[in-house]
Short mmCIF file of C-alpha atoms and ligand atoms in Angstrom, two decimals:
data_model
loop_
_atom_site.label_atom_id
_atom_site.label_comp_id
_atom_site.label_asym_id
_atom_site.label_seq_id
_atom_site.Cartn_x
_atom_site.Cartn_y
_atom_site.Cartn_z
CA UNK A 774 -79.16 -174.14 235.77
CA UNK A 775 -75.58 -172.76 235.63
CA UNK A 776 -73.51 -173.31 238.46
CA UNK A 777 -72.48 -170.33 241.00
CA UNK A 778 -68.99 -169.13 240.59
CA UNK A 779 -67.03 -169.27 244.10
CA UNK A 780 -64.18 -166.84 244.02
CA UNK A 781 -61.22 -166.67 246.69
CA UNK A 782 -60.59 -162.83 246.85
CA UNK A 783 -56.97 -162.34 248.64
CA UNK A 784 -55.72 -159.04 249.85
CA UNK A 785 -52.23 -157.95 251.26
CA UNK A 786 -51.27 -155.29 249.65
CA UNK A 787 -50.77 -152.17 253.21
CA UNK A 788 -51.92 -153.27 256.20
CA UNK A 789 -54.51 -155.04 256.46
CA UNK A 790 -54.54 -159.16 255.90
CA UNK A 791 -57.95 -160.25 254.58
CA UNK A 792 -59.46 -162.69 252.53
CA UNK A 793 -63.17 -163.33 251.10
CA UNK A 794 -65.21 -166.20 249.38
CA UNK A 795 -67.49 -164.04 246.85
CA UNK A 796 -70.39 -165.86 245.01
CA UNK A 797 -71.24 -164.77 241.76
CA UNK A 798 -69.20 -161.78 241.71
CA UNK A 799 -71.68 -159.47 243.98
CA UNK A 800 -72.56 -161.79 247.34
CA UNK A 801 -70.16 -162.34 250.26
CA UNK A 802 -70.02 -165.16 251.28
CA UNK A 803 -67.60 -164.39 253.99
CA UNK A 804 -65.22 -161.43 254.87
CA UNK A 805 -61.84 -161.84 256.99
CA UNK A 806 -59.96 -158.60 257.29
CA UNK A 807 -56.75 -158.52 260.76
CA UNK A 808 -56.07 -155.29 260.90
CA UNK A 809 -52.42 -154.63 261.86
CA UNK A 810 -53.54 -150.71 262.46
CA UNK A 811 -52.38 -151.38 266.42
CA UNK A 812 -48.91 -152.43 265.22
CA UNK A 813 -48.18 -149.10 263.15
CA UNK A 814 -49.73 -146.63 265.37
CA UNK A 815 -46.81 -145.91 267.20
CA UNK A 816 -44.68 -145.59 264.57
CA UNK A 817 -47.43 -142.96 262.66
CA UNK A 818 -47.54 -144.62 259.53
CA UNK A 819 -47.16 -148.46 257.87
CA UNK A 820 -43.72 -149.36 258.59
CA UNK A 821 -43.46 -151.89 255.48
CA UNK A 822 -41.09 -154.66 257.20
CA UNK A 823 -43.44 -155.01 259.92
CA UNK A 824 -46.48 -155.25 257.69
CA UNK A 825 -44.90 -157.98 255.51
CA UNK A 826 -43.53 -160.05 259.23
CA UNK A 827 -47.96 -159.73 260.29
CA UNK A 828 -48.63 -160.68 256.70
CA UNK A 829 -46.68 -164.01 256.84
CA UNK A 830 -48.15 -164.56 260.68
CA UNK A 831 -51.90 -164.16 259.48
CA UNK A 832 -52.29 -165.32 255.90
CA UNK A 833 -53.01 -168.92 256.82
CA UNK A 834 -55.23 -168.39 259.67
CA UNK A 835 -57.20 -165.65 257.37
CA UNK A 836 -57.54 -167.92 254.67
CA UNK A 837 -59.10 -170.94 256.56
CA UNK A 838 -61.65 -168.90 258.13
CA UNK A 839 -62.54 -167.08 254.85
CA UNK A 840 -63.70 -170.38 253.88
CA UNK A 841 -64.78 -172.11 256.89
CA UNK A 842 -67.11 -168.98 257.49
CA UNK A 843 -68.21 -169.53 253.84
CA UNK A 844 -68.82 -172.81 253.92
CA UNK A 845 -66.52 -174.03 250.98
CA UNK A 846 -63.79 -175.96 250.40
CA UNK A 847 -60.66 -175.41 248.10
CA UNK A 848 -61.93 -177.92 245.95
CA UNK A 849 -65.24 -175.78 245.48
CA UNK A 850 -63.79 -172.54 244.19
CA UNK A 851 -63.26 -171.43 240.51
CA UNK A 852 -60.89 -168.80 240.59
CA UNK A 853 -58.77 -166.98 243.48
CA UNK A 854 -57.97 -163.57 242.87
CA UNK A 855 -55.51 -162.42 244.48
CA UNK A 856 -54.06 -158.28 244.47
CA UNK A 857 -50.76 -158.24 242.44
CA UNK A 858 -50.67 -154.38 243.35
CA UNK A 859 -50.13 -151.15 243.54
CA UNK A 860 -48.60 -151.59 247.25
CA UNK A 861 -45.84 -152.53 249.53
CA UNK A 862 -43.49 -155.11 247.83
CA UNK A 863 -43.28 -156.89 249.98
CA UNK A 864 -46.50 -157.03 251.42
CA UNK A 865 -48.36 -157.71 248.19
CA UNK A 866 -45.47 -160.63 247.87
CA UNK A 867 -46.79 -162.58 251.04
CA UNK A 868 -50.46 -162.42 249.64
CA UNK A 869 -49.47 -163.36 245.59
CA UNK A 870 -47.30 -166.35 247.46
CA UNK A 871 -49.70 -168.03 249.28
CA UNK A 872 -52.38 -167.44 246.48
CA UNK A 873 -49.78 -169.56 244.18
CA UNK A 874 -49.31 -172.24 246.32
CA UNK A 875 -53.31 -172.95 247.08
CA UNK A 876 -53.80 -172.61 243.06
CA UNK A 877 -51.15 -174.87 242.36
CA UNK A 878 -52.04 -177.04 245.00
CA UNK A 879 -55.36 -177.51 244.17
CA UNK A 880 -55.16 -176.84 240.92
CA UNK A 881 -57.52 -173.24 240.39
CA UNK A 882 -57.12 -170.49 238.20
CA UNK A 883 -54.96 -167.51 239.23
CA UNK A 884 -56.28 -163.62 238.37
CA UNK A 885 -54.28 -161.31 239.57
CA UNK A 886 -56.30 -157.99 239.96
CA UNK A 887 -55.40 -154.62 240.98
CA UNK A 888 -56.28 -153.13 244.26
CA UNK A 889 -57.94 -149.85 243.25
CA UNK A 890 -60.16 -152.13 240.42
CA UNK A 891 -61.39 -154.26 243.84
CA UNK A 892 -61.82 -150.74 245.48
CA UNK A 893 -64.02 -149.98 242.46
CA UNK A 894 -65.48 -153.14 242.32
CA UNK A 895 -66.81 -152.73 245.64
CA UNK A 896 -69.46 -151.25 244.77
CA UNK A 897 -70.64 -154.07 242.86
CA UNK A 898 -71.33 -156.01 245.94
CA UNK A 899 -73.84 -152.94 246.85
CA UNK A 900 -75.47 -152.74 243.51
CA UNK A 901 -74.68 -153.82 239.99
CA UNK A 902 -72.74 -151.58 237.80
CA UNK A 903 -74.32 -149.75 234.88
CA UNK A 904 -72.24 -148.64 232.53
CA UNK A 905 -70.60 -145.59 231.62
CA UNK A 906 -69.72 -145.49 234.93
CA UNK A 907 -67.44 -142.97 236.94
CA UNK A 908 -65.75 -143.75 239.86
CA UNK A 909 -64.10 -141.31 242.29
CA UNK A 910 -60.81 -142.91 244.27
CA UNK A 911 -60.29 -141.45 247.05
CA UNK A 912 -57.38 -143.64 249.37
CA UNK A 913 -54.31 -143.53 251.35
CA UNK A 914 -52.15 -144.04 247.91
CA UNK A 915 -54.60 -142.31 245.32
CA UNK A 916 -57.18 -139.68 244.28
CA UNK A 917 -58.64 -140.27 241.02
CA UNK A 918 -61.46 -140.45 238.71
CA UNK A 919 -61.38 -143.51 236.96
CA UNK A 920 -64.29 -143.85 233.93
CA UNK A 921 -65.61 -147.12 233.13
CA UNK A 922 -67.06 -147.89 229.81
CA UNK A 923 -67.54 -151.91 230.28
CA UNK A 924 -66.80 -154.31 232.99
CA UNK A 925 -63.25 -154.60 233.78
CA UNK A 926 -61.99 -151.57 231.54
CA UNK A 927 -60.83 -148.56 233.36
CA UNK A 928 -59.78 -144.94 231.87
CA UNK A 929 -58.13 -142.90 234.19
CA UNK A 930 -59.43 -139.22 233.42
CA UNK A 931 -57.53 -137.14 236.23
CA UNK A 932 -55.41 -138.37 239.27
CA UNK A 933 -53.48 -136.04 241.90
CA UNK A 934 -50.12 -134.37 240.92
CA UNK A 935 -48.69 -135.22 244.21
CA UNK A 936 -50.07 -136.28 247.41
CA UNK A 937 -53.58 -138.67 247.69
CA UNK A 938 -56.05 -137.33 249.82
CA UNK A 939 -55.85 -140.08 252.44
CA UNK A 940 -51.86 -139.11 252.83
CA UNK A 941 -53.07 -135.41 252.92
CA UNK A 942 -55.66 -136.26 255.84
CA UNK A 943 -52.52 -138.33 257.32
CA UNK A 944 -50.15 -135.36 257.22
CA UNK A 945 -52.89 -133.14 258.41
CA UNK A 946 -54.01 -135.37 261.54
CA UNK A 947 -50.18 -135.67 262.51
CA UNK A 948 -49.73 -132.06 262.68
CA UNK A 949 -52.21 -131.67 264.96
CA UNK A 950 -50.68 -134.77 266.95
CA UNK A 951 -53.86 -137.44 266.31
CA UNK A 952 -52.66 -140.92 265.84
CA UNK A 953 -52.59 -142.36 262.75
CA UNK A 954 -54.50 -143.49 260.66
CA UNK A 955 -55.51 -139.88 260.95
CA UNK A 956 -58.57 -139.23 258.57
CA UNK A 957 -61.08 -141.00 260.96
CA UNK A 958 -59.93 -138.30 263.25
CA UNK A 959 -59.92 -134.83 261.22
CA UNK A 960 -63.50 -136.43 260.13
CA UNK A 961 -64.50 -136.66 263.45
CA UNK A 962 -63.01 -133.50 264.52
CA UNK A 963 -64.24 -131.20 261.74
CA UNK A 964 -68.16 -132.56 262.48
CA UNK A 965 -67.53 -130.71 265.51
CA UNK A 966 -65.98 -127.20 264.27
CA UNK A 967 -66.57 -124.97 261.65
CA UNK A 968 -64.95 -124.09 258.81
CA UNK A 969 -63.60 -120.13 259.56
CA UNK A 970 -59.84 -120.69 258.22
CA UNK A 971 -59.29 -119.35 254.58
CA UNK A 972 -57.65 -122.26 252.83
CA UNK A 973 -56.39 -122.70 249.23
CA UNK A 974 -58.60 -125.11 246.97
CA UNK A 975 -56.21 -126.25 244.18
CA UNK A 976 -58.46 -126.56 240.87
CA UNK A 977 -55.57 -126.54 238.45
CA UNK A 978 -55.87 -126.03 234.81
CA UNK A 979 -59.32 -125.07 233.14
CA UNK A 980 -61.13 -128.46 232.23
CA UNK A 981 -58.48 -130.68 234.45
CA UNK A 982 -59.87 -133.31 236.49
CA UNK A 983 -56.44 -133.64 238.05
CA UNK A 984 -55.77 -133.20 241.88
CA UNK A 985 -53.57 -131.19 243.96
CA UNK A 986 -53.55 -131.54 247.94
CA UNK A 987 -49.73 -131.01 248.57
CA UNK A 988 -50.15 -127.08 248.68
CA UNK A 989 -53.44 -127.12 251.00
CA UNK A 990 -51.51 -129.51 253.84
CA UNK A 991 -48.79 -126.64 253.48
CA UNK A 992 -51.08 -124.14 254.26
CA UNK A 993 -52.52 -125.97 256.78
CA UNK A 994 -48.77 -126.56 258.77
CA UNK A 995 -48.36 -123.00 257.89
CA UNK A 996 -51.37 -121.28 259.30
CA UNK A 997 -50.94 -123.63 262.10
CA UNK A 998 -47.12 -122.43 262.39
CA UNK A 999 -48.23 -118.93 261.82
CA UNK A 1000 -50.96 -118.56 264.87
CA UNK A 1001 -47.95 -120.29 267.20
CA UNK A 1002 -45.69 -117.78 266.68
CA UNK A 1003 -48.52 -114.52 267.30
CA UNK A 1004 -49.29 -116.53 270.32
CA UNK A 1005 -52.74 -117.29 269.15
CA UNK A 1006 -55.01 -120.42 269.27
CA UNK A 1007 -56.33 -121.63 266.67
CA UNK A 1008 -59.27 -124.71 267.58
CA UNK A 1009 -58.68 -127.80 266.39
CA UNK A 1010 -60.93 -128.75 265.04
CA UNK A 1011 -62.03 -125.46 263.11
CA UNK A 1012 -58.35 -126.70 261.11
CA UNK A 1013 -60.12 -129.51 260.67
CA UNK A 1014 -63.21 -128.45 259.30
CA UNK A 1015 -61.64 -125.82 256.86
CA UNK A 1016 -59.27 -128.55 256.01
CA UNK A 1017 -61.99 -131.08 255.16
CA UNK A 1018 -64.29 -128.31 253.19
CA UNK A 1019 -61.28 -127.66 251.05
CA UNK A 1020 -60.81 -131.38 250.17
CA UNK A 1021 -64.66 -132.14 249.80
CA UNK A 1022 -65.04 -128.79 247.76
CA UNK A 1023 -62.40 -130.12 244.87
CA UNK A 1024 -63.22 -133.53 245.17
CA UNK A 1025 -67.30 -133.12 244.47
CA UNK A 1026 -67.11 -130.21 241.82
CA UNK A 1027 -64.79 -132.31 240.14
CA UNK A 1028 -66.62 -135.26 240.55
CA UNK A 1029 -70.12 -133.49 239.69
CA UNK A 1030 -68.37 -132.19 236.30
CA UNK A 1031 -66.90 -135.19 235.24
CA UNK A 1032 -70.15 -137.19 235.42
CA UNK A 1033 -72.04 -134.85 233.64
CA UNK A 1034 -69.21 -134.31 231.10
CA UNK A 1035 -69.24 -138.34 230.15
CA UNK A 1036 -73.11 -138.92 230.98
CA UNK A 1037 -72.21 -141.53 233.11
CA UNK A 1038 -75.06 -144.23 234.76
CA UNK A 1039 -73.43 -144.73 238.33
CA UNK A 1040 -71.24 -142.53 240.19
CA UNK A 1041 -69.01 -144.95 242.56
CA UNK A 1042 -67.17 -144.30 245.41
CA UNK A 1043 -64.15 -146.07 246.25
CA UNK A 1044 -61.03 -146.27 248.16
CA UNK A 1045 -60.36 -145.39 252.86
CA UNK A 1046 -61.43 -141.62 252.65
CA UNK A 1047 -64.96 -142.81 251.16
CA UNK A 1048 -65.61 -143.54 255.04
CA UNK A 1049 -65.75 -139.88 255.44
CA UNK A 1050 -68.79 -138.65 256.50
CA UNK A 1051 -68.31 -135.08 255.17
CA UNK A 1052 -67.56 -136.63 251.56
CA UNK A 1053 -70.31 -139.01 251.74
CA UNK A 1054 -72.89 -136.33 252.66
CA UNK A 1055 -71.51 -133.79 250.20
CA UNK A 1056 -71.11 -136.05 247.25
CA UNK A 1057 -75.20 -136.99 248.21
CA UNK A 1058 -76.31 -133.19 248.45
CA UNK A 1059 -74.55 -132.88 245.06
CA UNK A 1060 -75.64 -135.74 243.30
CA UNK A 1061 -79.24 -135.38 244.62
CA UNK A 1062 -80.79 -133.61 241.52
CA UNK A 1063 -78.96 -135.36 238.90
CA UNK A 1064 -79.80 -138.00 236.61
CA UNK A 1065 -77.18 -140.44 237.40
CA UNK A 1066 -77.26 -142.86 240.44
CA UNK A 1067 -74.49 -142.23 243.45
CA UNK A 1068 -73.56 -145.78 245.13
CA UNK A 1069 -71.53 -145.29 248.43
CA UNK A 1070 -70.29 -148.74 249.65
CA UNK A 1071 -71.22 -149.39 253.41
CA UNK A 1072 -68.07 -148.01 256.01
CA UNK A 1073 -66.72 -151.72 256.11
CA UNK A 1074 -66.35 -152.22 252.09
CA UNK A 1075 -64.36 -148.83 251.71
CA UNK A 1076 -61.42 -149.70 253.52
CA UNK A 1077 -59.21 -152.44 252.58
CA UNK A 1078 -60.91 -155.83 252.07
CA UNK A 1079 -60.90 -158.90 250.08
CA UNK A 1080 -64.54 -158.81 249.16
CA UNK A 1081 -63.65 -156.33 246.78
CA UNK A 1082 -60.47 -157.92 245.23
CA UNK A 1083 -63.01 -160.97 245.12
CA UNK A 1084 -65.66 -159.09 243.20
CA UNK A 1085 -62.89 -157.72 240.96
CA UNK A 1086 -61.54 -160.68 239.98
CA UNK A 1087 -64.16 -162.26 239.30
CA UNK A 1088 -65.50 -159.27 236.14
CA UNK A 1089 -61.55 -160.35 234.79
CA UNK A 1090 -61.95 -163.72 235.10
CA UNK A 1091 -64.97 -163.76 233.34
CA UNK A 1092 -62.97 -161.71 230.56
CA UNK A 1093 -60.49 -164.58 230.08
CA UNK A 1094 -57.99 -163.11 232.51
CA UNK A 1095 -55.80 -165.87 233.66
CA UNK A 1096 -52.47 -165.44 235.91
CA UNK A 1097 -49.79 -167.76 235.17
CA UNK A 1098 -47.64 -169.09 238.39
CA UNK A 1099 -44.58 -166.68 237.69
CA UNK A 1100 -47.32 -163.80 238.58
CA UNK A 1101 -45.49 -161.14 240.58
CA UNK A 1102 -45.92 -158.06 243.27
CA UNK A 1103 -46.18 -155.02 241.60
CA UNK A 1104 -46.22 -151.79 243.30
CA UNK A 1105 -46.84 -149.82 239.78
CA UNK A 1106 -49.07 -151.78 238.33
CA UNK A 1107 -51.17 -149.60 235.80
CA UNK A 1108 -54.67 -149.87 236.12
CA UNK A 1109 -55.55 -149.16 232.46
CA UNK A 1110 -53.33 -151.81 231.45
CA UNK A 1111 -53.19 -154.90 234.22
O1 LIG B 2684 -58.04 -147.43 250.83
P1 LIG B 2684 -57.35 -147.46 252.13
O2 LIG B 2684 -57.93 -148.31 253.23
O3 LIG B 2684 -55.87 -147.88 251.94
C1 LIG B 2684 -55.18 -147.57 250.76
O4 LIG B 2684 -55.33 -148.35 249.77
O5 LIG B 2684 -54.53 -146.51 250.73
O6 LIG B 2684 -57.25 -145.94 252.62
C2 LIG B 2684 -56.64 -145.58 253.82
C3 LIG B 2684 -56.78 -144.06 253.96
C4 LIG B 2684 -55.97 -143.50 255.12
O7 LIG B 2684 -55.23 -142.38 254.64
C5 LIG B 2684 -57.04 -143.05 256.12
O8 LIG B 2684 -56.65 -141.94 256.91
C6 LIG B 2684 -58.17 -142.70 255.20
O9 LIG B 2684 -58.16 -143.71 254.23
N1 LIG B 2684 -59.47 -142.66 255.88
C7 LIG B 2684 -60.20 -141.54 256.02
C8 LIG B 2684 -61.35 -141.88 256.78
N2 LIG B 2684 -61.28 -143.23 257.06
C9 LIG B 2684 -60.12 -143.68 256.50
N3 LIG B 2684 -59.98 -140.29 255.57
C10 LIG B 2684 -60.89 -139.35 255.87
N4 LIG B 2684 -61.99 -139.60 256.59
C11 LIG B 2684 -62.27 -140.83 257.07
N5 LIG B 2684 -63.38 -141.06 257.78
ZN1 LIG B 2685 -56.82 -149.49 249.58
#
């Protein structure tokens, strides 16, 4: 009988400390995520120095209890895989650090692996992945549609021009003075109005799958602006709902066309903004008649989380992919290419 693989996800790349014992790739075995959300909020937005001080505070205690709440020792794990980036420098620094000195320590393979690949990956610990498969990003750093042809291979077929969605929820949210993170908020908000306000969609070149979501938070701060200075009142969370129709609108036609357009298997949703219930009930309308299967990852698994670096890592490390102990932070890292 082969033996299960035990893999030491580790995840510091924004805010959020966490580390995970996966078995065999798709089971959690346990999940640690400190959340330093409390710390930023007053500040509206990450600060980066402060995230890297919590970072060096929590890694240890996060790390014990991944595996005391799994069960396992050091000595039981094959791999740790650990997020090398995109992120904060020096955030991603405190996790690659500490995942150097347990694997040199104890003597376990290093994968680095790429935090949008362990948002991907998520979904993996939902269902396994069928391939083609497309996956739509949707977090505080990126929007894109990433197509996956095998495990552990990633195409990137359209990404946004400027801001991510998440940052566009972010920006939106502060304008209307909610605390950050904001997209929980305008979510929340636009369930409760309707969507009256004429906003721009931004669909870009014929055939792009690109994104755009600078020149709808403009309009939004604008039309906002605009109703101040007539003296009128515009509700809340009407903004919010036109706001969120616009995003969904793009995101799901895009999303729709590109899975059709590659005959994909699986449709995957990844990254923060996949906690938004508008998306998720859109993309399930949409997808509803079509031949290929939608997998939304449970509220928990689509923000950051080391489940998903852990379920990751472990499709590279069962390609051969082996980090070395010089293994670095890397706020650009490619996904195509890591
Ligand atoms: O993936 P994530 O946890 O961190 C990054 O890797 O960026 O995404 C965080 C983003 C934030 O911009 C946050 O506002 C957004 O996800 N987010 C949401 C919702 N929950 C989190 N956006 C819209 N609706 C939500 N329910
Ligand atoms: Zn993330």
């Amino acid at each position: 009988m082969k033996k299960d693989q035990l893999i030491l996800g580790i995840e510091t790349s924004c805010d959020e400390t966490a580390a995970a014992v996966i078995k065999n790739g798709t089971e959690i075995l346990s999940n640690v995520v400190a959340s330093q959300i409390e710390s930023h909020k007053r500040f509206g937005g990450v600060v980066p120095e402060i995230a890297s001080r919590h970072h060096v505070e929590q890694i240890t205690i996060v790390l014990e209890e991944a595996l005391l709440q799994a069960g396992v020792t050091y000595d039981d794990l094959d791999a740790i895989a650990v997020t090398e980036g995109p992120g904060l420098v020096g955030a991603l620094l405190i996790g690659v650090n500490a995942a150097k000195a347990v694997a040199f320590a104890h003597g376990i393979p290093l994968v680095g692996t790429h935090h949008i690949a362990g948002h991907i990956y998520a979904n993996r610990l939902v269902q396994e992945i069928q391939y083609p498969a497309l996956s739509l990003v949707v977090s505080g750093g990126h929007t894109e549609l990433v197509l996956l042809t095998e495990p552990g291979s990633f195409k990137v077929i359209g990404e946004t021009r400027d801001d991510a969605a998440g940052e566009a929820y972010d920006k939106v949210a502060r304008t209307l003075g909610l605390p950050y993170p904001g997209g929980p908020h305008i979510d929340r908000l636009a369930q409760e109005g309707t969507p009256s306000l004429k906003l721009p969609r931004a669909w870009l070149e014929e055939g792009s799958y690109d994104f755009s979501f600078s020149g709808l938070k403009s309009a939004v701060i604008n039309t906002l602006h605009n109703a101040e200075q007539r003296g009128e009142k515009i509700e809340p969370q009407d903004l919010a709902a036109s706001f969120q129709a616009s995003v969904i609108e793009v995101l799901v036609t895009k999303a729709v066309k590109a899975a059709k357009e590659f005959d994909v298997k699986q449709v995957l949703l990844a990254g923060g903004v996949a906690a938004n219930k508008g998306l998720r009930e859109a993309l399930t309308d949409a997808f509803a008649g079509l031949s290929m299967d939608l997998i939304i990852p449970p509220l928990h698994l689509c923000t950051d989380n080391a489940a998903m670096i852990g379920a990751a890592g472990s499709i590279m490390f069962e390609k051969g992919k082996r980090s070395g102990l010089d293994l670095n932070g890397n706020p650009g890292l490619d996904i195509e290419v890591f």
